[in-house]
Short mmCIF file of C-alpha atoms in Angstrom, two decimals:
data_model
loop_
_atom_site.label_atom_id
_atom_site.label_comp_id
_atom_site.label_asym_id
_atom_site.label_seq_id
_atom_site.Cartn_x
_atom_site.Cartn_y
_atom_site.Cartn_z
CA MET A 48 0.00 0.00 0.00
CA SER A 49 1.05 3.60 -0.46
CA GLN A 50 2.60 5.56 2.36
CA ALA A 51 0.64 8.78 2.19
CA GLY A 52 0.85 10.77 5.37
CA THR A 53 4.13 9.26 6.62
CA LEU A 54 7.40 10.84 7.69
CA LYS A 55 10.81 9.28 8.12
CA CYS A 56 13.24 11.00 10.45
CA CYS A 57 16.84 10.23 9.48
CA ASP A 58 20.18 11.82 8.74
CA LEU A 59 20.04 13.92 5.62
CA ALA A 60 23.72 14.49 4.94
CA ALA A 61 26.94 12.72 5.88
CA GLY A 62 28.60 14.27 8.89
CA GLN A 63 25.64 16.56 9.51
CA GLN A 64 22.77 15.58 11.84
CA GLN A 65 19.64 17.35 10.71
CA ARG A 66 16.97 16.01 13.01
CA MET A 67 13.48 17.24 13.56
CA GLN A 68 12.70 17.52 17.25
CA LEU A 69 9.52 15.48 17.31
CA PRO A 70 7.83 14.26 20.48
CA GLY A 71 9.83 11.24 21.54
CA THR A 72 13.14 12.21 19.90
CA THR A 73 16.21 13.17 21.88
CA PRO A 74 19.60 14.59 20.92
CA PRO A 75 22.55 12.17 21.02
CA VAL A 76 23.65 11.22 24.50
CA LYS A 77 27.43 11.27 25.03
CA LYS A 78 28.16 10.12 28.55
CA GLN A 79 30.76 7.83 30.08
CA LEU A 80 29.16 4.76 31.60
CA ARG A 81 31.06 5.22 34.84
CA ASN A 82 29.29 8.55 35.40
CA ASP A 83 25.93 6.84 35.10
CA ARG A 84 26.66 4.07 37.60
CA SER A 85 25.26 5.95 40.57
CA ARG A 86 21.99 6.79 38.85
CA PHE A 87 21.23 3.66 36.84
CA GLY A 88 20.95 0.02 37.76
CA ALA A 89 21.96 -2.57 35.19
CA ALA A 90 18.64 -2.33 33.32
CA ASN A 91 18.57 1.46 33.22
CA MET A 92 22.22 1.56 32.29
CA ILE A 93 21.43 -0.57 29.27
CA SER A 94 18.62 1.91 28.54
CA ALA A 95 21.22 4.70 28.59
CA VAL A 96 23.19 2.83 25.95
CA TYR A 97 20.04 2.66 23.83
CA ALA A 98 19.67 6.40 24.20
CA GLN A 99 23.24 6.80 22.97
CA SER A 100 23.01 4.23 20.22
CA GLU A 101 19.43 5.13 19.27
CA ALA A 102 18.28 3.05 16.31
CA GLU A 103 21.53 1.46 15.12
CA GLY A 104 21.59 -1.95 13.46
CA ILE A 105 20.29 -4.76 15.60
CA LEU A 106 23.57 -6.67 15.67
CA ASN A 107 25.49 -3.62 16.83
CA ARG A 108 22.83 -2.98 19.44
CA HIS A 109 23.18 -6.46 20.89
CA ARG A 110 26.94 -6.06 20.98
CA ARG A 111 26.68 -2.77 22.84
CA ILE A 112 24.13 -4.09 25.34
CA PHE A 113 26.49 -6.92 26.22
CA SER A 114 29.37 -4.45 26.53
CA ALA A 115 27.28 -2.18 28.76
CA PHE A 116 26.38 -5.04 31.05
CA LYS A 117 29.99 -6.20 31.22
CA ASN A 118 31.14 -2.70 32.11
CA TYR A 119 28.42 -2.37 34.72
CA VAL A 120 29.59 -5.57 36.42
CA ILE A 121 33.21 -4.40 36.32
CA LEU A 122 32.38 -0.99 37.71
CA SER A 123 30.10 -2.35 40.41
CA SER A 124 32.60 -4.92 41.63
CA THR A 125 35.92 -3.08 41.27
CA GLY A 126 35.17 0.62 40.98
CA GLY A 127 37.52 0.68 38.00
CA ALA A 128 37.11 2.65 34.80
CA ALA A 129 35.24 1.08 31.91
CA GLU A 130 36.91 0.65 28.56
CA PRO A 131 35.78 3.38 26.16
CA LEU A 132 33.04 2.31 23.76
CA PRO A 133 33.70 2.57 20.03
CA PRO A 134 32.02 5.38 18.11
CA LEU A 135 28.44 4.78 17.02
CA PRO A 136 26.85 5.24 13.63
CA GLN A 137 24.48 8.20 13.81
CA LYS A 138 21.28 7.06 12.17
CA ARG A 139 17.59 7.25 12.92
CA ALA A 140 14.64 5.93 10.98
CA MET A 141 11.66 5.53 13.30
CA GLU A 142 8.45 5.65 11.28
CA TYR A 143 6.12 8.55 12.03
CA ARG A 144 2.61 9.32 10.80
CA ASN A 145 1.33 12.82 10.18
CA TRP A 146 -2.12 13.81 11.40
CA SER A 147 -4.19 16.21 9.37
CA LYS A 148 -4.61 18.73 12.18
CA ASN A 149 -2.80 20.20 15.15
CA ASP A 150 0.62 19.39 13.64
CA ILE A 151 0.58 15.99 15.32
CA ARG A 152 3.24 13.45 14.34
CA THR A 153 3.01 10.14 16.18
CA SER A 154 5.44 7.27 16.03
CA LEU A 155 3.78 4.39 14.22
CA LEU A 156 4.80 2.17 17.14
CA GLY A 157 3.01 3.09 20.35
CA TYR A 158 3.81 1.69 23.78
CA GLY A 159 0.85 -0.04 25.42
CA CYS A 160 1.22 0.14 29.20
CA MET A 161 -1.00 -2.82 30.07
CA ARG A 162 1.57 -5.64 30.06
CA PHE A 163 4.64 -4.39 31.91
CA PRO A 164 6.98 -7.03 33.35
CA THR A 165 5.85 -8.01 36.84
CA LYS A 166 7.34 -9.49 39.98
CA ALA A 167 6.25 -12.70 41.68
CA ASP A 168 3.57 -10.86 43.67
CA GLY A 169 2.06 -9.35 40.51
CA ALA A 170 3.40 -5.84 41.10
CA ILE A 171 5.03 -3.99 38.22
CA ASP A 172 8.78 -4.65 38.03
CA GLU A 173 9.45 -0.92 37.99
CA GLU A 174 13.17 -1.06 37.25
CA ARG A 175 12.72 -3.22 34.17
CA ALA A 176 9.56 -1.42 33.04
CA GLU A 177 11.17 2.01 33.36
CA ALA A 178 14.17 0.84 31.36
CA LEU A 179 11.81 -0.43 28.64
CA LEU A 180 9.96 2.89 28.47
CA ASN A 181 13.17 4.93 28.41
CA THR A 182 14.63 2.70 25.71
CA ALA A 183 11.51 3.01 23.57
CA LYS A 184 11.46 6.78 23.92
CA ALA A 185 15.15 7.09 23.09
CA ALA A 186 14.54 5.07 19.92
CA GLY A 187 11.79 7.46 18.79
CA VAL A 188 8.56 6.06 20.26
CA ASN A 189 6.49 9.05 21.33
CA TYR A 190 3.00 7.61 22.03
CA PHE A 191 2.36 5.99 25.42
CA ASP A 192 -1.05 4.47 26.16
CA THR A 193 -2.28 3.60 29.64
CA ALA A 194 -5.67 3.32 31.35
CA TYR A 195 -7.28 3.58 34.77
CA PRO A 196 -7.59 -0.20 35.45
CA TYR A 197 -4.31 -1.44 33.93
CA HIS A 198 -2.13 -3.44 36.33
CA ASN A 199 -4.86 -3.26 38.96
CA GLY A 200 -4.77 0.53 38.90
CA GLN A 201 -0.98 0.81 39.15
CA SER A 202 -0.12 1.56 35.51
CA GLU A 203 -1.14 5.23 35.58
CA PRO A 204 0.78 6.08 38.79
CA PHE A 205 3.87 4.24 37.55
CA VAL A 206 3.76 5.87 34.13
CA GLY A 207 3.32 9.22 35.87
CA ARG A 208 6.54 8.70 37.84
CA VAL A 209 8.47 7.81 34.69
CA ILE A 210 7.24 10.66 32.49
CA ALA A 211 7.89 13.17 35.27
CA ARG A 212 11.53 12.96 34.19
CA TRP A 213 10.74 13.63 30.54
CA ASP A 214 10.15 16.90 28.71
CA ARG A 215 6.33 17.11 28.57
CA SER A 216 6.42 18.34 24.98
CA SER A 217 8.44 15.33 23.83
CA PHE A 218 5.70 12.69 23.96
CA TYR A 219 1.99 12.03 23.65
CA LEU A 220 0.11 10.53 26.58
CA ALA A 221 -3.13 8.55 26.23
CA THR A 222 -5.46 7.26 28.92
CA LYS A 223 -9.10 6.29 29.18
CA MET A 224 -12.32 6.79 31.13
CA PRO A 225 -13.51 3.48 32.70
CA LEU A 226 -17.21 3.85 32.01
CA TRP A 227 -18.14 0.71 33.95
CA ASN A 228 -17.00 2.53 37.11
CA CYS A 229 -19.18 5.56 36.39
CA LYS A 230 -22.60 5.37 37.99
CA SER A 231 -22.99 9.13 37.70
CA LEU A 232 -21.34 12.16 36.14
CA ASP A 233 -19.79 12.96 39.52
CA ASP A 234 -18.04 9.58 39.44
CA ALA A 235 -16.58 10.42 36.06
CA LYS A 236 -15.43 13.86 37.20
CA ARG A 237 -13.71 12.34 40.24
CA ILE A 238 -11.96 9.69 38.15
CA PHE A 239 -10.76 12.25 35.61
CA GLU A 240 -9.22 14.42 38.31
CA GLU A 241 -7.65 11.34 39.88
CA GLN A 242 -6.11 10.40 36.54
CA LEU A 243 -4.50 13.82 36.13
CA GLN A 244 -3.10 13.51 39.67
CA ARG A 245 -1.85 9.94 39.10
CA LEU A 246 -0.11 10.91 35.89
CA GLY A 247 1.23 14.18 37.24
CA VAL A 248 0.03 16.22 34.25
CA ASP A 249 -2.43 19.04 33.66
CA TYR A 250 -3.62 17.79 30.27
CA ILE A 251 -4.01 14.50 28.40
CA ASP A 252 -2.96 14.39 24.76
CA PHE A 253 -5.34 11.58 23.75
CA TYR A 254 -8.30 10.80 26.00
CA LEU A 255 -10.63 7.90 25.25
CA LEU A 256 -13.96 6.55 26.36
CA HIS A 257 -12.81 3.05 27.24
CA SER A 258 -14.15 -0.11 25.60
CA LEU A 259 -17.34 1.24 24.04
CA HIS A 260 -20.23 -0.74 22.71
CA ASN A 261 -23.59 0.71 21.76
CA ALA A 262 -25.33 0.29 25.12
CA ARG A 263 -22.39 1.61 27.13
CA TYR A 264 -22.10 4.64 24.84
CA GLU A 265 -25.78 5.48 25.18
CA LYS A 266 -25.49 5.30 28.96
CA ALA A 267 -22.47 7.63 28.93
CA LYS A 268 -24.35 10.14 26.78
CA ALA A 269 -27.44 9.99 28.96
CA MET A 270 -25.49 10.89 32.10
CA GLY A 271 -23.90 13.88 30.33
CA LEU A 272 -20.41 12.38 30.39
CA VAL A 273 -19.67 12.77 26.68
CA ASP A 274 -20.68 16.44 26.68
CA TRP A 275 -18.64 17.08 29.82
CA LEU A 276 -15.50 15.58 28.26
CA TRP A 277 -15.95 17.80 25.20
CA GLN A 278 -15.99 20.70 27.66
CA GLN A 279 -12.70 19.48 29.11
CA LYS A 280 -11.25 19.54 25.63
CA ALA A 281 -12.45 23.10 25.12
CA ALA A 282 -10.73 23.99 28.40
CA GLY A 283 -7.44 22.52 27.18
CA ARG A 284 -7.34 19.61 29.62
CA ILE A 285 -7.86 17.15 26.77
CA ARG A 286 -6.07 17.76 23.49
CA ASN A 287 -7.74 15.01 21.42
CA PHE A 288 -10.95 13.17 22.35
CA GLY A 289 -11.83 9.72 21.04
CA PHE A 290 -12.89 6.22 22.03
CA SER A 291 -11.87 2.59 21.93
CA CYS A 292 -14.50 0.21 20.68
CA HIS A 293 -15.41 -3.43 21.20
CA ASP A 294 -18.51 -3.74 19.06
CA ASN A 295 -19.42 -5.10 15.66
CA SER A 296 -19.30 -2.87 12.61
CA ALA A 297 -22.91 -1.72 12.97
CA GLY A 298 -22.43 -0.60 16.56
CA PHE A 299 -19.10 0.97 15.72
CA GLU A 300 -20.57 2.90 12.80
CA TYR A 301 -23.30 4.39 14.98
CA ILE A 302 -20.78 5.62 17.56
CA LEU A 303 -18.31 6.83 14.94
CA ARG A 304 -20.85 8.98 13.12
CA ASP A 305 -22.47 10.38 16.27
CA GLN A 306 -19.68 12.79 17.33
CA PRO A 307 -16.89 14.79 15.64
CA TRP A 308 -14.27 12.47 17.13
CA ASP A 309 -10.60 13.37 16.87
CA PHE A 310 -9.59 9.69 16.64
CA CYS A 311 -10.71 6.17 17.54
CA GLN A 312 -9.11 2.89 18.54
CA LEU A 313 -9.98 -0.57 17.22
CA GLN A 314 -8.78 -4.15 17.45
CA TYR A 315 -7.46 -5.09 14.03
CA ASN A 316 -5.10 -7.76 12.75
CA TYR A 317 -4.91 -10.15 9.83
CA LEU A 318 -7.13 -12.72 11.57
CA ASP A 319 -9.76 -10.38 13.09
CA ARG A 320 -11.29 -9.10 9.87
CA ASP A 321 -14.79 -10.58 9.95
CA ASP A 322 -17.33 -8.01 11.22
CA ARG A 323 -19.97 -10.55 12.21
CA ALA A 324 -18.47 -11.15 15.66
CA GLU A 325 -19.98 -9.30 18.59
CA GLU A 326 -16.83 -7.38 19.55
CA ILE A 327 -14.95 -7.02 16.23
CA SER A 328 -15.64 -4.47 13.52
CA GLY A 329 -13.06 -5.97 11.15
CA ASP A 330 -12.34 -4.68 7.65
CA ARG A 331 -15.63 -2.79 7.61
CA GLY A 332 -14.60 -0.90 10.73
CA TYR A 333 -11.34 0.15 9.13
CA GLN A 334 -13.16 1.25 5.97
CA LEU A 335 -15.55 3.37 8.04
CA THR A 336 -12.66 5.30 9.61
CA GLU A 337 -11.38 6.13 6.14
CA GLU A 338 -14.85 7.19 4.97
CA CYS A 339 -15.33 9.44 8.01
CA GLY A 340 -11.78 10.78 8.00
CA VAL A 341 -11.17 9.72 11.61
CA PRO A 342 -7.53 8.76 12.37
CA LEU A 343 -7.19 5.21 13.66
CA ILE A 344 -5.14 3.72 16.47
CA ILE A 345 -4.81 -0.07 16.53
CA MET A 346 -4.88 -2.37 19.54
CA GLU A 347 -4.22 -6.12 19.53
CA PRO A 348 -2.24 -6.10 16.26
CA ILE A 349 -0.69 -9.45 17.26
CA LYS A 350 -3.97 -10.81 18.68
CA GLY A 351 -2.80 -11.00 22.27
CA GLY A 352 0.54 -12.51 21.22
CA THR A 353 -0.90 -15.47 19.32
CA LEU A 354 0.36 -14.16 15.95
CA ALA A 355 3.88 -13.92 17.39
CA SER A 356 4.26 -17.70 17.62
CA LEU A 357 2.71 -19.40 14.62
CA PRO A 358 2.88 -23.12 13.87
CA ALA A 359 5.92 -23.60 11.64
CA ASP A 360 3.99 -25.23 8.79
CA ALA A 361 1.35 -22.49 8.78
CA ALA A 362 4.02 -19.76 8.76
CA ALA A 363 6.01 -21.37 5.93
CA PRO A 364 4.93 -18.80 3.27
CA LEU A 365 6.27 -15.98 5.47
CA HIS A 366 9.54 -17.70 6.28
CA ALA A 367 10.11 -18.47 2.60
CA LEU A 368 10.07 -14.75 1.77
CA ARG A 369 11.92 -13.43 4.84
CA PRO A 370 13.62 -16.23 6.76
CA ASP A 371 14.98 -13.92 9.45
CA ALA A 372 11.77 -11.95 10.10
CA THR A 373 9.78 -12.77 13.23
CA ASP A 374 6.13 -13.76 13.08
CA ALA A 375 5.26 -10.68 15.12
CA SER A 376 6.93 -8.37 12.60
CA TRP A 377 4.68 -9.71 9.83
CA ALA A 378 1.56 -8.97 11.87
CA LEU A 379 2.73 -5.44 12.67
CA ARG A 380 3.72 -4.68 9.09
CA TRP A 381 0.33 -5.90 7.85
CA VAL A 382 -1.45 -3.42 10.12
CA GLY A 383 1.02 -0.61 9.39
CA SER A 384 0.47 -1.00 5.65
CA HIS A 385 -2.98 0.59 6.05
CA ASN A 386 -2.84 4.32 5.33
CA ASN A 387 -5.28 5.46 8.02
CA VAL A 388 -3.43 3.66 10.81
CA HIS A 389 -1.58 6.32 12.79
CA VAL A 390 -0.41 4.35 15.83
CA ILE A 391 -0.02 0.61 16.42
CA LEU A 392 -0.05 -0.24 20.11
CA SER A 393 2.11 -3.04 21.41
CA GLY A 394 2.21 -4.05 25.07
CA MET A 395 5.90 -4.93 25.29
CA SER A 396 6.65 -6.84 28.46
CA ALA A 397 10.15 -8.06 27.66
CA GLU A 398 13.35 -6.59 26.27
CA GLU A 399 13.44 -8.92 23.28
CA GLN A 400 9.91 -7.86 22.28
CA LEU A 401 10.90 -4.21 22.35
CA THR A 402 14.09 -4.90 20.39
CA ASP A 403 12.16 -6.80 17.71
CA ASN A 404 9.50 -4.10 17.43
CA LEU A 405 12.06 -1.31 17.18
CA THR A 406 13.69 -3.23 14.34
CA THR A 407 10.32 -3.54 12.58
CA PHE A 408 9.47 0.15 12.86
CA SER A 409 12.92 1.46 12.03
CA SER A 410 13.13 1.78 8.25
CA PHE A 411 9.55 0.50 8.18
CA GLN A 412 8.50 -1.25 4.99
CA PRO A 413 4.86 -1.75 4.00
CA LEU A 414 4.01 -5.20 2.71
CA SER A 415 4.68 -5.80 -0.97
CA PRO A 416 1.94 -7.47 -3.03
CA ALA A 417 3.78 -10.81 -2.74
CA GLU A 418 4.13 -10.40 1.03
CA ASN A 419 0.48 -9.45 1.42
CA ALA A 420 -0.49 -12.57 -0.51
CA ALA A 421 1.68 -14.64 1.82
CA VAL A 422 -0.06 -13.18 4.88
CA GLU A 423 -3.44 -13.90 3.31
CA SER A 424 -2.41 -17.51 2.76
CA VAL A 425 -1.32 -17.85 6.40
CA ALA A 426 -4.64 -16.40 7.58
CA ASP A 427 -6.53 -18.82 5.32
CA GLU A 428 -4.54 -21.76 6.70
CA LEU A 429 -5.17 -20.73 10.31
CA HIS A 430 -8.88 -20.34 9.63
CA ARG A 431 -8.94 -23.85 8.09
CA ARG A 432 -7.71 -25.17 11.44
CA ILE A 433 -10.67 -23.77 13.34
CA LYS A 434 -12.49 -26.49 15.24
CA VAL A 435 -15.95 -24.95 14.95
CA GLY A 436 -17.13 -22.02 12.84
CA CYS A 437 -18.35 -19.82 15.69
CA THR A 438 -18.24 -16.11 14.86
CA GLY A 439 -18.84 -14.95 18.44
CA CYS A 440 -22.17 -13.34 17.59
CA ARG A 441 -23.60 -14.60 20.94
CA TYR A 442 -27.12 -15.21 19.61
CA CYS A 443 -26.89 -18.46 21.56
CA MET A 444 -26.55 -16.61 24.85
CA PRO A 445 -27.55 -16.69 27.60
CA CYS A 446 -27.38 -20.43 28.10
CA PRO A 447 -29.93 -21.61 30.71
CA MET A 448 -27.18 -23.60 32.44
CA GLY A 449 -24.64 -20.74 32.45
CA VAL A 450 -22.32 -22.19 29.81
CA ASP A 451 -20.42 -19.43 27.96
CA ILE A 452 -20.72 -21.08 24.57
CA PRO A 453 -18.71 -18.57 22.48
CA ASP A 454 -15.86 -18.45 25.02
CA ASN A 455 -15.66 -22.25 25.12
CA PHE A 456 -15.46 -22.31 21.34
CA SER A 457 -12.89 -19.50 21.30
CA ILE A 458 -10.37 -21.35 23.45
CA TRP A 459 -10.96 -24.58 21.50
CA ASN A 460 -10.39 -22.77 18.21
CA LYS A 461 -7.15 -21.26 19.53
CA LEU A 462 -5.93 -24.78 20.23
CA GLY A 463 -6.80 -25.80 16.69
CA MET A 464 -5.23 -22.78 15.02
CA PHE A 465 -2.06 -22.28 17.04
CA GLY A 466 -1.40 -25.44 19.00
CA GLN A 467 0.33 -23.92 22.06
CA LYS A 468 -0.97 -26.68 24.32
CA ASP A 469 0.76 -25.43 27.45
CA ALA A 470 -0.77 -21.96 27.15
CA ILE A 471 -4.22 -23.35 26.36
CA ARG A 472 -4.02 -25.79 29.29
CA GLN A 473 -3.16 -22.92 31.64
CA GLN A 474 -6.02 -20.80 30.34
CA TRP A 475 -8.50 -23.68 30.59
CA THR A 476 -7.54 -24.91 34.05
CA ALA A 477 -6.53 -21.70 35.84
CA HIS A 478 -8.50 -18.90 34.21
CA PHE A 479 -11.68 -20.29 32.65
CA PRO A 480 -14.53 -20.33 35.22
CA ASP A 481 -15.68 -23.88 35.91
CA ALA A 482 -19.31 -22.75 36.07
CA GLU A 483 -19.10 -21.59 32.43
CA LYS A 484 -17.48 -24.72 30.99
CA ALA A 485 -19.08 -26.97 28.41
CA CYS A 486 -19.55 -29.84 30.84
CA HIS A 487 -22.67 -28.14 32.23
CA CYS A 488 -24.52 -28.45 28.93
CA VAL A 489 -27.74 -30.49 29.31
CA ARG A 490 -28.36 -30.64 25.53
CA CYS A 491 -31.59 -28.67 25.67
CA GLY A 492 -30.98 -27.43 22.11
CA LYS A 493 -32.04 -23.82 22.73
CA CYS A 494 -28.70 -22.56 21.39
CA GLU A 495 -28.86 -24.50 18.13
CA ALA A 496 -32.35 -23.16 17.41
CA VAL A 497 -31.06 -19.59 17.22
CA CYS A 498 -27.54 -20.10 15.82
CA PRO A 499 -27.28 -18.21 12.49
CA GLN A 500 -24.41 -20.53 11.44
CA HIS A 501 -26.49 -23.65 12.19
CA LEU A 502 -23.60 -25.15 14.15
CA PRO A 503 -23.80 -28.53 15.95
CA ILE A 504 -23.30 -26.76 19.25
CA ARG A 505 -24.25 -29.60 21.62
CA ASP A 506 -21.96 -32.18 20.06
CA SER A 507 -19.15 -29.63 19.75
CA LEU A 508 -19.38 -28.68 23.43
CA ALA A 509 -19.08 -32.32 24.46
CA LYS A 510 -16.10 -32.85 22.19
CA LEU A 511 -14.23 -29.72 23.31
CA GLN A 512 -14.67 -30.54 27.01
CA THR A 513 -13.07 -33.95 26.48
CA GLU A 514 -10.25 -32.55 24.34
CA LEU A 515 -9.36 -29.63 26.63
CA ASP A 516 -9.55 -31.76 29.79
CA SER A 517 -7.04 -34.16 28.25
CA LEU A 518 -4.34 -31.53 27.62
#
């Protein structure tokens, strides 16, 4: 696809750094590692090397990370001076997308702050997470997305402590209103003020109504919440007002056309394209954003990580074209090849994930026709492995016995498409409520009478219970 509305930030002449100071970019850092020892632990010291090296080649980056860690150990144990590091190539190529108003330029890669590394007790591992955020920012990422409930309410306060050390004009901050916590407009006002305090800012660059569907949106409008948030934008406390949506294309279209939104956020990836499911607007949702001229931010581009670890035989068409490219990079490039996508959120919880994503979005390349065909063939193969053709429309619900029929089918289909038996076993045994499992089906047939796909639901439920229990 064409790259209208994109900007690449890189060196324009040998020996002369001509860099635009966009949110998220920083001038070169030239510091001796020994001077940083007192302020950085090992993880943050590695982050400092990223800031110095910025977006150099991945092999050089790995070499310098190892060197930084070695020097940190030497300095910590002996107090001696580190060997000087060799000079670095000065190059930057993070992909940015231009917005049509307000002179906004966002990095195509956005940092989702929902999946930070955690400690054994579930708390955010703040040293590692801060190093990840600093590394991303130094490499050119300038969009950071959090929300009120992330990490049991700890994401916003943690992010606030990190960004307090950054130039406020150097990044864009996004967070969201948790509508399910708002029983009244006063609740919403209190939460909004709490969010500003948690984040330590006096304005939010991108503020969203969180996880909208039609009924939730109507409730928010009726309590005056939507109008009040537009007033906050007029007062300068919100710079851009939008919403994230978990509805089908019809529900999404109603919400999209109802307000002069500055942007919206959708789940979109090369598997979630069918708009018949209850919570997915698919290709039609993307097309609607283009028709309405509303810039789009993407969540779940790797489908919760499942597209980062494909079965080898299913991924063969991708590996034949680019043997060294990761499965995750293909999913991200597919999304980024759509012109109206302005930010792709990735919840990076590990250093190797960040490194891989920075490689993908440095010198970003849209998919070629041959590559797009390869992705389509992978998607077709994965869909052929589906155990049962449930679209998630939920016409079968509620089940009189409490069985969550679509969720049972969803986990079974993941097993069929991706394998990943260990992950599926953990989800089935530790996270899927027993009261909602297929074993409670009494074969009344009510579900099959209303299923628009005419699926053999009763037999399928019995089969999936046996198969998942045997993992």
